[in-house]
Amino acid sequence: MVQIGYTLMSEQTPARELVDYAAAAERTGFDYAVISDHYFPWLEEMGHSPYCWSVLGAAAQVTERLPLMTYVTCPIMRYHPAVVAQKAATMGVLSKGRFTLGLGAGENLNEHVIGEGWPPVDTRHRMFAEAVQIIRELFSGEYITRQGEFYDVDSAKLYDLPERPVPIGIAASGGQSAELAAEFGDVLVVNEPMPAVVRQFKAAGGEGKPIYGQLPIAYDTDRDAAVRRAHELWRWSAVGGWKVMAELPGPVNFAAAAGTVRPEDVAESVPCGDDVSAVVEGVRKFADAGYTHVALVQIGHDQQQPFFDWAEKELLPALREL
């Protein structure tokens, strides 16, 4: 059975409400929760972007069983990998083993703030591979000293560690990243149904490991209102794929890139309204591609509580049938 998660959408939600939604997701019956790790929202209309690690610490205290995960953290610029390892280990302790560290190579949108420029994609991938190895080594609890191509670590040691090492999820979009995920990760993260990437991951040694995806939806009893809201807040997702999105430096650039995206374009990939079968079919595509986990993204902060009510009574029971 596919595990159904809830996305704590930090780009559209104030920090306090995100903590409340984590508790609500547990009460509603979601199997886990993920949270994005951004400095900026994709669009100005989204309006928020609190520090996800503070939210995670609070969420761990208002939940008891709900697994939590970053979706995903970039450990190559804004955060040094040694600092990411410490944050993740602390979350493992606070959550009593319910935390998974999702990692990815990042976006210019969030990483440019430190003023170091945005490296070319091949360089970013090498940086990412080195960062993941450092984090994995620090999770051992031993002293680590190394001089790498991109990062130096001087006698680093984590003193607060959970009983079991924090699982590492690695975001992938192609063969190279799928192989990296199989070698160094415990979990594969691929937002869209991509059977070829799943096959590459399994062939490289990832057989039997969890595979996470994410499905945006816009719940509303008024479908037209849902389509308008999805277009207002989610049109950035149709600007040309990850290779384009990873390079854009700010919300104004995402807005410009999405200038020709129409509401009906967004509705083609985002189930809008209160049609349970549309969401079930969206999740089925992931299940058929071999995914074990799918996190739903409810677009629109003002519809979160109605979404929870609908999910508990109608949506989650239907999804359990998959």
mmCIF file of C-alpha atoms in Angstrom:
data_model
loop_
_atom_site.group_PDB
_atom_site.id
_atom_site.type_symbol
_atom_site.label_atom_id
_atom_site.label_comp_id
_atom_site.label_asym_id
_atom_site.label_seq_id
_atom_site.Cartn_x
_atom_site.Cartn_y
_atom_site.Cartn_z
ATOM 1 C CA MET A 1 0.000 0.000 0.000
ATOM 2 C CA VAL A 2 1.299 3.460 -0.876
ATOM 3 C CA GLN A 3 1.942 5.642 2.172
ATOM 4 C CA ILE A 4 0.156 9.010 1.900
ATOM 5 C CA GLY A 5 1.919 12.056 3.282
ATOM 6 C CA TYR A 6 1.041 15.687 3.897
ATOM 7 C CA THR A 7 3.243 18.588 2.774
ATOM 8 C CA LEU A 8 3.836 21.424 5.225
ATOM 9 C CA MET A 9 3.950 24.101 2.523
ATOM 10 C CA SER A 10 6.168 26.723 4.139
ATOM 11 C CA GLU A 11 6.084 29.060 1.114
ATOM 12 C CA GLN A 12 2.379 29.795 1.620
ATOM 13 C CA THR A 13 1.943 29.394 5.385
ATOM 14 C CA PRO A 14 3.015 31.327 8.518
ATOM 15 C CA ALA A 15 5.296 29.375 10.853
ATOM 16 C CA ARG A 16 2.792 29.000 13.702
ATOM 17 C CA GLU A 17 0.146 27.552 11.411
ATOM 18 C CA LEU A 18 2.647 25.086 9.970
ATOM 19 C CA VAL A 19 3.099 23.615 13.439
ATOM 20 C CA ASP A 20 -0.679 23.422 13.874
ATOM 21 C CA TYR A 21 -0.987 21.687 10.502
ATOM 22 C CA ALA A 22 1.560 19.053 11.517
ATOM 23 C CA ALA A 23 -0.636 18.152 14.476
ATOM 24 C CA ALA A 24 -3.729 18.238 12.263
ATOM 25 C CA ALA A 25 -2.086 15.943 9.709
ATOM 26 C CA GLU A 26 -1.440 13.382 12.426
ATOM 27 C CA ARG A 27 -5.033 13.600 13.719
ATOM 28 C CA THR A 28 -6.413 13.330 10.197
ATOM 29 C CA GLY A 29 -4.541 10.093 9.557
ATOM 30 C CA PHE A 30 -1.719 10.982 7.193
ATOM 31 C CA ASP A 31 1.179 8.537 7.276
ATOM 32 C CA TYR A 32 3.963 11.135 7.361
ATOM 33 C CA ALA A 33 4.702 14.824 6.733
ATOM 34 C CA VAL A 34 7.347 16.601 4.673
ATOM 35 C CA ILE A 35 8.427 20.245 4.656
ATOM 36 C CA SER A 36 10.302 22.307 2.077
ATOM 37 C CA ASP A 37 13.520 24.071 3.112
ATOM 38 C CA HIS A 38 13.418 27.461 1.364
ATOM 39 C CA TYR A 39 14.716 30.974 1.902
ATOM 40 C CA PHE A 40 12.277 32.416 -0.664
ATOM 41 C CA PRO A 41 8.839 31.433 -1.917
ATOM 42 C CA TRP A 42 8.621 30.750 -5.642
ATOM 43 C CA LEU A 43 6.143 33.594 -6.145
ATOM 44 C CA GLU A 44 5.435 36.790 -4.213
ATOM 45 C CA GLU A 45 1.762 35.767 -3.988
ATOM 46 C CA MET A 46 2.745 32.821 -1.796
ATOM 47 C CA GLY A 47 3.925 35.272 0.827
ATOM 48 C CA HIS A 48 5.904 33.198 3.361
ATOM 49 C CA SER A 49 9.097 31.237 3.914
ATOM 50 C CA PRO A 50 9.944 30.587 7.591
ATOM 51 C CA TYR A 51 13.027 28.657 8.686
ATOM 52 C CA CYS A 52 11.950 25.053 8.342
ATOM 53 C CA TRP A 53 14.242 23.665 11.046
ATOM 54 C CA SER A 54 12.549 25.751 13.745
ATOM 55 C CA VAL A 55 9.181 24.529 12.477
ATOM 56 C CA LEU A 56 10.395 20.926 12.499
ATOM 57 C CA GLY A 57 11.537 21.143 16.114
ATOM 58 C CA ALA A 58 8.130 22.450 17.149
ATOM 59 C CA ALA A 59 6.319 19.899 14.972
ATOM 60 C CA ALA A 60 8.192 17.083 16.673
ATOM 61 C CA GLN A 61 6.767 18.239 20.010
ATOM 62 C CA VAL A 62 3.113 18.477 18.914
ATOM 63 C CA THR A 63 3.081 15.060 17.223
ATOM 64 C CA GLU A 64 3.644 11.563 18.565
ATOM 65 C CA ARG A 65 3.704 9.097 15.667
ATOM 66 C CA LEU A 66 4.019 11.226 12.504
ATOM 67 C CA PRO A 67 7.332 10.751 10.642
ATOM 68 C CA LEU A 68 8.861 14.067 9.515
ATOM 69 C CA MET A 69 11.147 14.814 6.576
ATOM 70 C CA THR A 70 12.855 17.726 4.849
ATOM 71 C CA TYR A 71 11.780 17.855 1.218
ATOM 72 C CA VAL A 72 14.511 18.791 0.526
ATOM 73 C CA THR A 73 17.495 20.481 2.182
ATOM 74 C CA CYS A 74 20.402 21.726 0.074
ATOM 75 C CA PRO A 75 23.745 21.127 1.877
ATOM 76 C CA ILE A 76 26.103 22.734 -0.646
ATOM 77 C CA MET A 77 26.067 26.526 -0.039
ATOM 78 C CA ARG A 78 23.596 28.154 2.348
ATOM 79 C CA TYR A 79 24.373 25.399 4.858
ATOM 80 C CA HIS A 80 27.741 23.708 5.336
ATOM 81 C CA PRO A 81 27.222 19.917 5.350
ATOM 82 C CA ALA A 82 28.650 19.624 8.880
ATOM 83 C CA VAL A 83 25.923 21.995 10.123
ATOM 84 C CA VAL A 84 23.240 20.045 8.239
ATOM 85 C CA ALA A 85 24.437 16.860 9.936
ATOM 86 C CA GLN A 86 24.113 18.458 13.383
ATOM 87 C CA LYS A 87 20.627 19.816 12.660
ATOM 88 C CA ALA A 88 19.435 16.475 11.348
ATOM 89 C CA ALA A 89 20.872 14.502 14.255
ATOM 90 C CA THR A 90 19.183 16.852 16.726
ATOM 91 C CA MET A 91 15.880 16.399 14.898
ATOM 92 C CA GLY A 92 16.381 12.640 15.113
ATOM 93 C CA VAL A 93 16.651 12.982 18.882
ATOM 94 C CA LEU A 94 13.749 15.426 19.278
ATOM 95 C CA SER A 95 11.437 13.268 17.160
ATOM 96 C CA LYS A 96 12.511 10.016 18.835
ATOM 97 C CA GLY A 97 13.655 8.538 15.555
ATOM 98 C CA ARG A 98 10.852 9.884 13.338
ATOM 99 C CA PHE A 99 12.993 12.152 11.154
ATOM 100 C CA THR A 100 14.383 11.580 7.645
ATOM 101 C CA LEU A 101 16.859 14.029 6.120
ATOM 102 C CA GLY A 102 15.857 14.682 2.523
ATOM 103 C CA LEU A 103 18.715 16.225 0.519
ATOM 104 C CA GLY A 104 18.958 17.804 -2.936
ATOM 105 C CA ALA A 105 21.374 19.876 -5.021
ATOM 106 C CA GLY A 106 19.294 23.022 -4.515
ATOM 107 C CA GLU A 107 17.998 26.062 -6.369
ATOM 108 C CA ASN A 108 19.554 29.409 -7.124
ATOM 109 C CA LEU A 109 16.359 30.864 -5.621
ATOM 110 C CA ASN A 110 17.507 29.968 -2.113
ATOM 111 C CA GLU A 111 21.271 29.626 -2.306
ATOM 112 C CA HIS A 112 22.172 32.968 -3.937
ATOM 113 C CA VAL A 113 21.525 34.822 -0.667
ATOM 114 C CA ILE A 114 25.050 34.136 0.633
ATOM 115 C CA GLY A 115 26.536 36.062 -2.310
ATOM 116 C CA GLU A 116 28.815 33.333 -3.645
ATOM 117 C CA GLY A 117 27.214 32.994 -7.077
ATOM 118 C CA TRP A 118 25.501 29.904 -8.473
ATOM 119 C CA PRO A 119 27.840 27.188 -9.798
ATOM 120 C CA PRO A 120 27.173 25.272 -13.031
ATOM 121 C CA VAL A 121 25.165 22.091 -12.689
ATOM 122 C CA ASP A 122 28.085 19.648 -12.990
ATOM 123 C CA THR A 123 29.925 21.481 -10.220
ATOM 124 C CA ARG A 124 26.821 21.450 -8.037
ATOM 125 C CA HIS A 125 26.497 17.707 -8.430
ATOM 126 C CA ARG A 126 30.109 17.164 -7.336
ATOM 127 C CA MET A 127 29.552 19.488 -4.376
ATOM 128 C CA PHE A 128 26.422 17.575 -3.474
ATOM 129 C CA ALA A 129 28.093 14.165 -3.590
ATOM 130 C CA GLU A 130 30.883 15.396 -1.305
ATOM 131 C CA ALA A 131 28.399 16.999 1.102
ATOM 132 C CA VAL A 132 26.348 13.794 1.398
ATOM 133 C CA GLN A 133 29.484 11.789 2.212
ATOM 134 C CA ILE A 134 30.427 14.257 4.981
ATOM 135 C CA ILE A 135 26.961 14.069 6.516
ATOM 136 C CA ARG A 136 26.966 10.276 6.385
ATOM 137 C CA GLU A 137 30.392 10.147 8.059
ATOM 138 C CA LEU A 138 29.343 12.516 10.849
ATOM 139 C CA PHE A 139 26.287 10.377 11.591
ATOM 140 C CA SER A 140 28.765 7.707 12.732
ATOM 141 C CA GLY A 141 29.517 9.761 15.859
ATOM 142 C CA GLU A 142 33.249 9.705 15.197
ATOM 143 C CA TYR A 143 35.617 12.664 14.816
ATOM 144 C CA ILE A 144 35.840 13.697 11.183
ATOM 145 C CA THR A 145 38.681 15.694 9.610
ATOM 146 C CA ARG A 146 38.995 16.044 5.870
ATOM 147 C CA GLN A 147 40.074 18.406 3.132
ATOM 148 C CA GLY A 148 37.879 17.933 0.128
ATOM 149 C CA GLU A 149 37.477 19.513 -3.260
ATOM 150 C CA PHE A 150 34.807 21.874 -1.923
ATOM 151 C CA TYR A 151 34.569 21.447 1.871
ATOM 152 C CA ASP A 152 36.981 21.252 4.748
ATOM 153 C CA VAL A 153 35.984 19.654 8.036
ATOM 154 C CA ASP A 154 38.221 20.217 11.061
ATOM 155 C CA SER A 155 37.780 17.751 13.946
ATOM 156 C CA ALA A 156 33.980 17.686 13.777
ATOM 157 C CA LYS A 157 31.988 15.313 15.980
ATOM 158 C CA LEU A 158 28.265 15.068 16.740
ATOM 159 C CA TYR A 159 27.511 14.527 20.417
ATOM 160 C CA ASP A 160 23.712 14.288 20.282
ATOM 161 C CA LEU A 161 22.713 11.405 18.057
ATOM 162 C CA PRO A 162 19.503 9.360 17.867
ATOM 163 C CA GLU A 163 19.638 5.659 18.688
ATOM 164 C CA ARG A 164 19.679 4.844 14.972
ATOM 165 C CA PRO A 165 21.313 7.050 12.328
ATOM 166 C CA VAL A 166 18.942 9.471 10.608
ATOM 167 C CA PRO A 167 17.903 8.024 7.220
ATOM 168 C CA ILE A 168 19.031 10.075 4.237
ATOM 169 C CA GLY A 169 16.774 10.722 1.258
ATOM 170 C CA ILE A 170 18.333 11.948 -1.970
ATOM 171 C CA ALA A 171 16.441 13.836 -4.668
ATOM 172 C CA ALA A 172 17.076 12.656 -8.221
ATOM 173 C CA SER A 173 15.970 13.596 -11.714
ATOM 174 C CA GLY A 174 18.239 11.453 -13.886
ATOM 175 C CA GLY A 175 20.639 8.558 -14.043
ATOM 176 C CA GLN A 176 23.616 10.178 -12.293
ATOM 177 C CA SER A 177 21.609 11.368 -9.308
ATOM 178 C CA ALA A 178 19.705 8.065 -9.150
ATOM 179 C CA GLU A 179 23.007 6.188 -8.840
ATOM 180 C CA LEU A 180 24.185 8.599 -6.141
ATOM 181 C CA ALA A 181 20.915 8.025 -4.260
ATOM 182 C CA ALA A 182 21.364 4.258 -4.492
ATOM 183 C CA GLU A 183 24.942 4.436 -3.202
ATOM 184 C CA PHE A 184 24.623 6.974 -0.379
ATOM 185 C CA GLY A 185 20.898 7.291 0.324
ATOM 186 C CA ASP A 186 18.324 5.274 2.217
ATOM 187 C CA VAL A 187 15.434 6.857 0.298
ATOM 188 C CA LEU A 188 14.917 8.095 -3.274
ATOM 189 C CA VAL A 189 13.015 11.371 -3.773
ATOM 190 C CA VAL A 190 11.544 12.122 -7.225
ATOM 191 C CA ASN A 191 8.675 14.597 -7.354
ATOM 192 C CA GLU A 192 7.007 13.383 -10.543
ATOM 193 C CA PRO A 193 6.218 9.829 -11.691
ATOM 194 C CA MET A 194 9.477 8.928 -13.459
ATOM 195 C CA PRO A 195 9.671 5.142 -13.983
ATOM 196 C CA ALA A 196 13.040 5.343 -15.761
ATOM 197 C CA VAL A 197 14.685 7.023 -12.766
ATOM 198 C CA VAL A 198 13.136 4.454 -10.425
ATOM 199 C CA ARG A 199 14.525 1.626 -12.582
ATOM 200 C CA GLN A 200 17.986 3.213 -12.611
ATOM 201 C CA PHE A 201 17.869 3.615 -8.836
ATOM 202 C CA LYS A 202 16.938 -0.020 -8.298
ATOM 203 C CA ALA A 203 19.516 -1.283 -10.792
ATOM 204 C CA ALA A 204 22.261 0.707 -9.019
ATOM 205 C CA GLY A 205 21.538 -0.915 -5.654
ATOM 206 C CA GLY A 206 18.364 0.802 -4.471
ATOM 207 C CA GLU A 207 16.102 -2.245 -4.666
ATOM 208 C CA GLY A 208 13.863 -2.398 -1.600
ATOM 209 C CA LYS A 209 14.491 1.203 -0.514
ATOM 210 C CA PRO A 210 11.534 3.640 -0.170
ATOM 211 C CA ILE A 211 10.735 5.934 -3.106
ATOM 212 C CA TYR A 212 9.006 9.259 -2.386
ATOM 213 C CA GLY A 213 6.965 11.443 -4.733
ATOM 214 C CA GLN A 214 4.748 14.499 -4.349
ATOM 215 C CA LEU A 215 1.383 15.446 -5.858
ATOM 216 C CA PRO A 216 0.033 19.037 -5.739
ATOM 217 C CA ILE A 217 -3.739 19.415 -5.495
ATOM 218 C CA ALA A 218 -6.112 22.341 -5.003
ATOM 219 C CA TYR A 219 -9.099 21.327 -2.887
ATOM 220 C CA ASP A 220 -12.251 23.430 -2.994
ATOM 221 C CA THR A 221 -15.949 22.664 -3.353
ATOM 222 C CA ASP A 222 -15.900 25.325 -6.100
ATOM 223 C CA ARG A 223 -13.691 23.901 -8.852
ATOM 224 C CA ASP A 224 -13.350 27.233 -10.659
ATOM 225 C CA ALA A 225 -12.056 28.830 -7.467
ATOM 226 C CA ALA A 226 -9.606 25.951 -7.043
ATOM 227 C CA VAL A 227 -8.303 26.416 -10.598
ATOM 228 C CA ARG A 228 -7.830 30.163 -10.039
ATOM 229 C CA ARG A 229 -5.980 29.543 -6.789
ATOM 230 C CA ALA A 230 -3.783 26.847 -8.326
ATOM 231 C CA HIS A 231 -2.840 29.220 -11.132
ATOM 232 C CA GLU A 232 -2.127 32.102 -8.761
ATOM 233 C CA LEU A 233 0.133 30.085 -6.446
ATOM 234 C CA TRP A 234 1.408 27.158 -8.520
ATOM 235 C CA ARG A 235 1.956 28.461 -12.056
ATOM 236 C CA TRP A 236 5.698 28.575 -11.367
ATOM 237 C CA SER A 237 5.783 24.773 -11.678
ATOM 238 C CA ALA A 238 5.096 24.964 -15.428
ATOM 239 C CA VAL A 239 8.078 27.138 -16.414
ATOM 240 C CA GLY A 240 10.083 24.428 -18.133
ATOM 241 C CA GLY A 241 11.264 21.692 -15.782
ATOM 242 C CA TRP A 242 13.855 21.466 -13.062
ATOM 243 C CA LYS A 243 16.809 22.405 -15.278
ATOM 244 C CA VAL A 244 15.183 25.805 -15.768
ATOM 245 C CA MET A 245 13.745 26.261 -12.287
ATOM 246 C CA ALA A 246 17.039 25.525 -10.544
ATOM 247 C CA GLU A 247 18.643 28.495 -12.292
ATOM 248 C CA LEU A 248 16.069 31.253 -11.618
ATOM 249 C CA PRO A 249 17.243 33.620 -8.846
ATOM 250 C CA GLY A 250 14.036 35.121 -7.413
ATOM 251 C CA PRO A 251 10.226 35.185 -7.268
ATOM 252 C CA VAL A 252 10.104 37.942 -9.894
ATOM 253 C CA ASN A 253 11.962 35.660 -12.300
ATOM 254 C CA PHE A 254 9.572 32.778 -11.693
ATOM 255 C CA ALA A 255 6.649 35.131 -12.269
ATOM 256 C CA ALA A 256 8.161 36.337 -15.546
ATOM 257 C CA ALA A 257 8.917 32.803 -16.709
ATOM 258 C CA ALA A 258 5.318 31.779 -15.944
ATOM 259 C CA GLY A 259 3.802 34.809 -17.673
ATOM 260 C CA THR A 260 2.183 32.769 -20.446
ATOM 261 C CA VAL A 261 0.973 29.911 -18.236
ATOM 262 C CA ARG A 262 -2.840 29.766 -18.256
ATOM 263 C CA PRO A 263 -5.127 28.461 -15.500
ATOM 264 C CA GLU A 264 -6.090 25.500 -17.670
ATOM 265 C CA ASP A 265 -2.404 24.648 -18.125
ATOM 266 C CA VAL A 266 -1.971 24.291 -14.360
ATOM 267 C CA ALA A 267 -5.225 22.327 -14.010
ATOM 268 C CA GLU A 268 -3.897 19.716 -16.441
ATOM 269 C CA SER A 269 -1.352 18.523 -13.891
ATOM 270 C CA VAL A 270 -3.004 19.622 -10.618
ATOM 271 C CA PRO A 271 -6.279 17.980 -9.544
ATOM 272 C CA CYS A 272 -8.612 20.868 -8.723
ATOM 273 C CA GLY A 273 -11.891 20.773 -6.807
ATOM 274 C CA ASP A 274 -13.316 17.974 -4.665
ATOM 275 C CA ASP A 275 -13.180 15.042 -7.089
ATOM 276 C CA VAL A 276 -11.681 12.186 -5.084
ATOM 277 C CA SER A 277 -11.168 10.049 -8.184
ATOM 278 C CA ALA A 278 -8.900 12.685 -9.787
ATOM 279 C CA VAL A 279 -6.530 12.564 -6.808
ATOM 280 C CA VAL A 280 -6.671 8.766 -6.685
ATOM 281 C CA GLU A 281 -5.673 8.602 -10.347
ATOM 282 C CA GLY A 282 -2.844 11.047 -9.708
ATOM 283 C CA VAL A 283 -1.487 8.881 -6.890
ATOM 284 C CA ARG A 284 -2.004 5.731 -8.966
ATOM 285 C CA LYS A 285 0.506 7.004 -11.526
ATOM 286 C CA PHE A 286 3.142 7.070 -8.780
ATOM 287 C CA ALA A 287 2.141 3.634 -7.492
ATOM 288 C CA ASP A 288 2.342 2.151 -10.983
ATOM 289 C CA ALA A 289 5.837 3.626 -11.364
ATOM 290 C CA GLY A 290 7.034 1.873 -8.208
ATOM 291 C CA TYR A 291 6.755 4.653 -5.636
ATOM 292 C CA THR A 292 6.102 3.687 -2.016
ATOM 293 C CA HIS A 293 5.249 7.159 -0.647
ATOM 294 C CA VAL A 294 3.317 10.114 -2.097
ATOM 295 C CA ALA A 295 2.949 13.439 -0.237
ATOM 296 C CA LEU A 296 -0.021 15.641 -1.121
ATOM 297 C CA VAL A 297 0.448 19.421 -1.412
ATOM 298 C CA GLN A 298 -2.729 21.348 -0.676
ATOM 299 C CA ILE A 299 -2.392 24.624 -2.597
ATOM 300 C CA GLY A 300 -3.922 27.524 -0.690
ATOM 301 C CA HIS A 301 -3.482 28.326 2.984
ATOM 302 C CA ASP A 302 -7.126 29.359 3.451
ATOM 303 C CA GLN A 303 -8.418 25.905 2.463
ATOM 304 C CA GLN A 304 -6.257 23.794 4.759
ATOM 305 C CA GLN A 305 -8.866 22.954 7.399
ATOM 306 C CA PRO A 306 -11.576 22.122 4.836
ATOM 307 C CA PHE A 307 -8.954 19.984 3.092
ATOM 308 C CA PHE A 308 -8.226 18.076 6.303
ATOM 309 C CA ASP A 309 -11.945 17.424 6.841
ATOM 310 C CA TRP A 310 -12.346 16.171 3.257
ATOM 311 C CA ALA A 311 -9.181 14.078 3.451
ATOM 312 C CA GLU A 312 -10.272 12.345 6.652
ATOM 313 C CA LYS A 313 -13.813 11.560 5.512
ATOM 314 C CA GLU A 314 -13.385 10.890 1.787
ATOM 315 C CA LEU A 315 -9.916 11.122 0.297
ATOM 316 C CA LEU A 316 -7.731 9.004 2.605
ATOM 317 C CA PRO A 317 -10.208 6.087 2.728
ATOM 318 C CA ALA A 318 -10.241 6.040 -1.086
ATOM 319 C CA LEU A 319 -6.456 6.203 -1.304
ATOM 320 C CA ARG A 320 -6.112 3.290 1.111
ATOM 321 C CA GLU A 321 -7.679 1.127 -1.578
ATOM 322 C CA LEU A 322 -4.672 1.572 -3.870
#
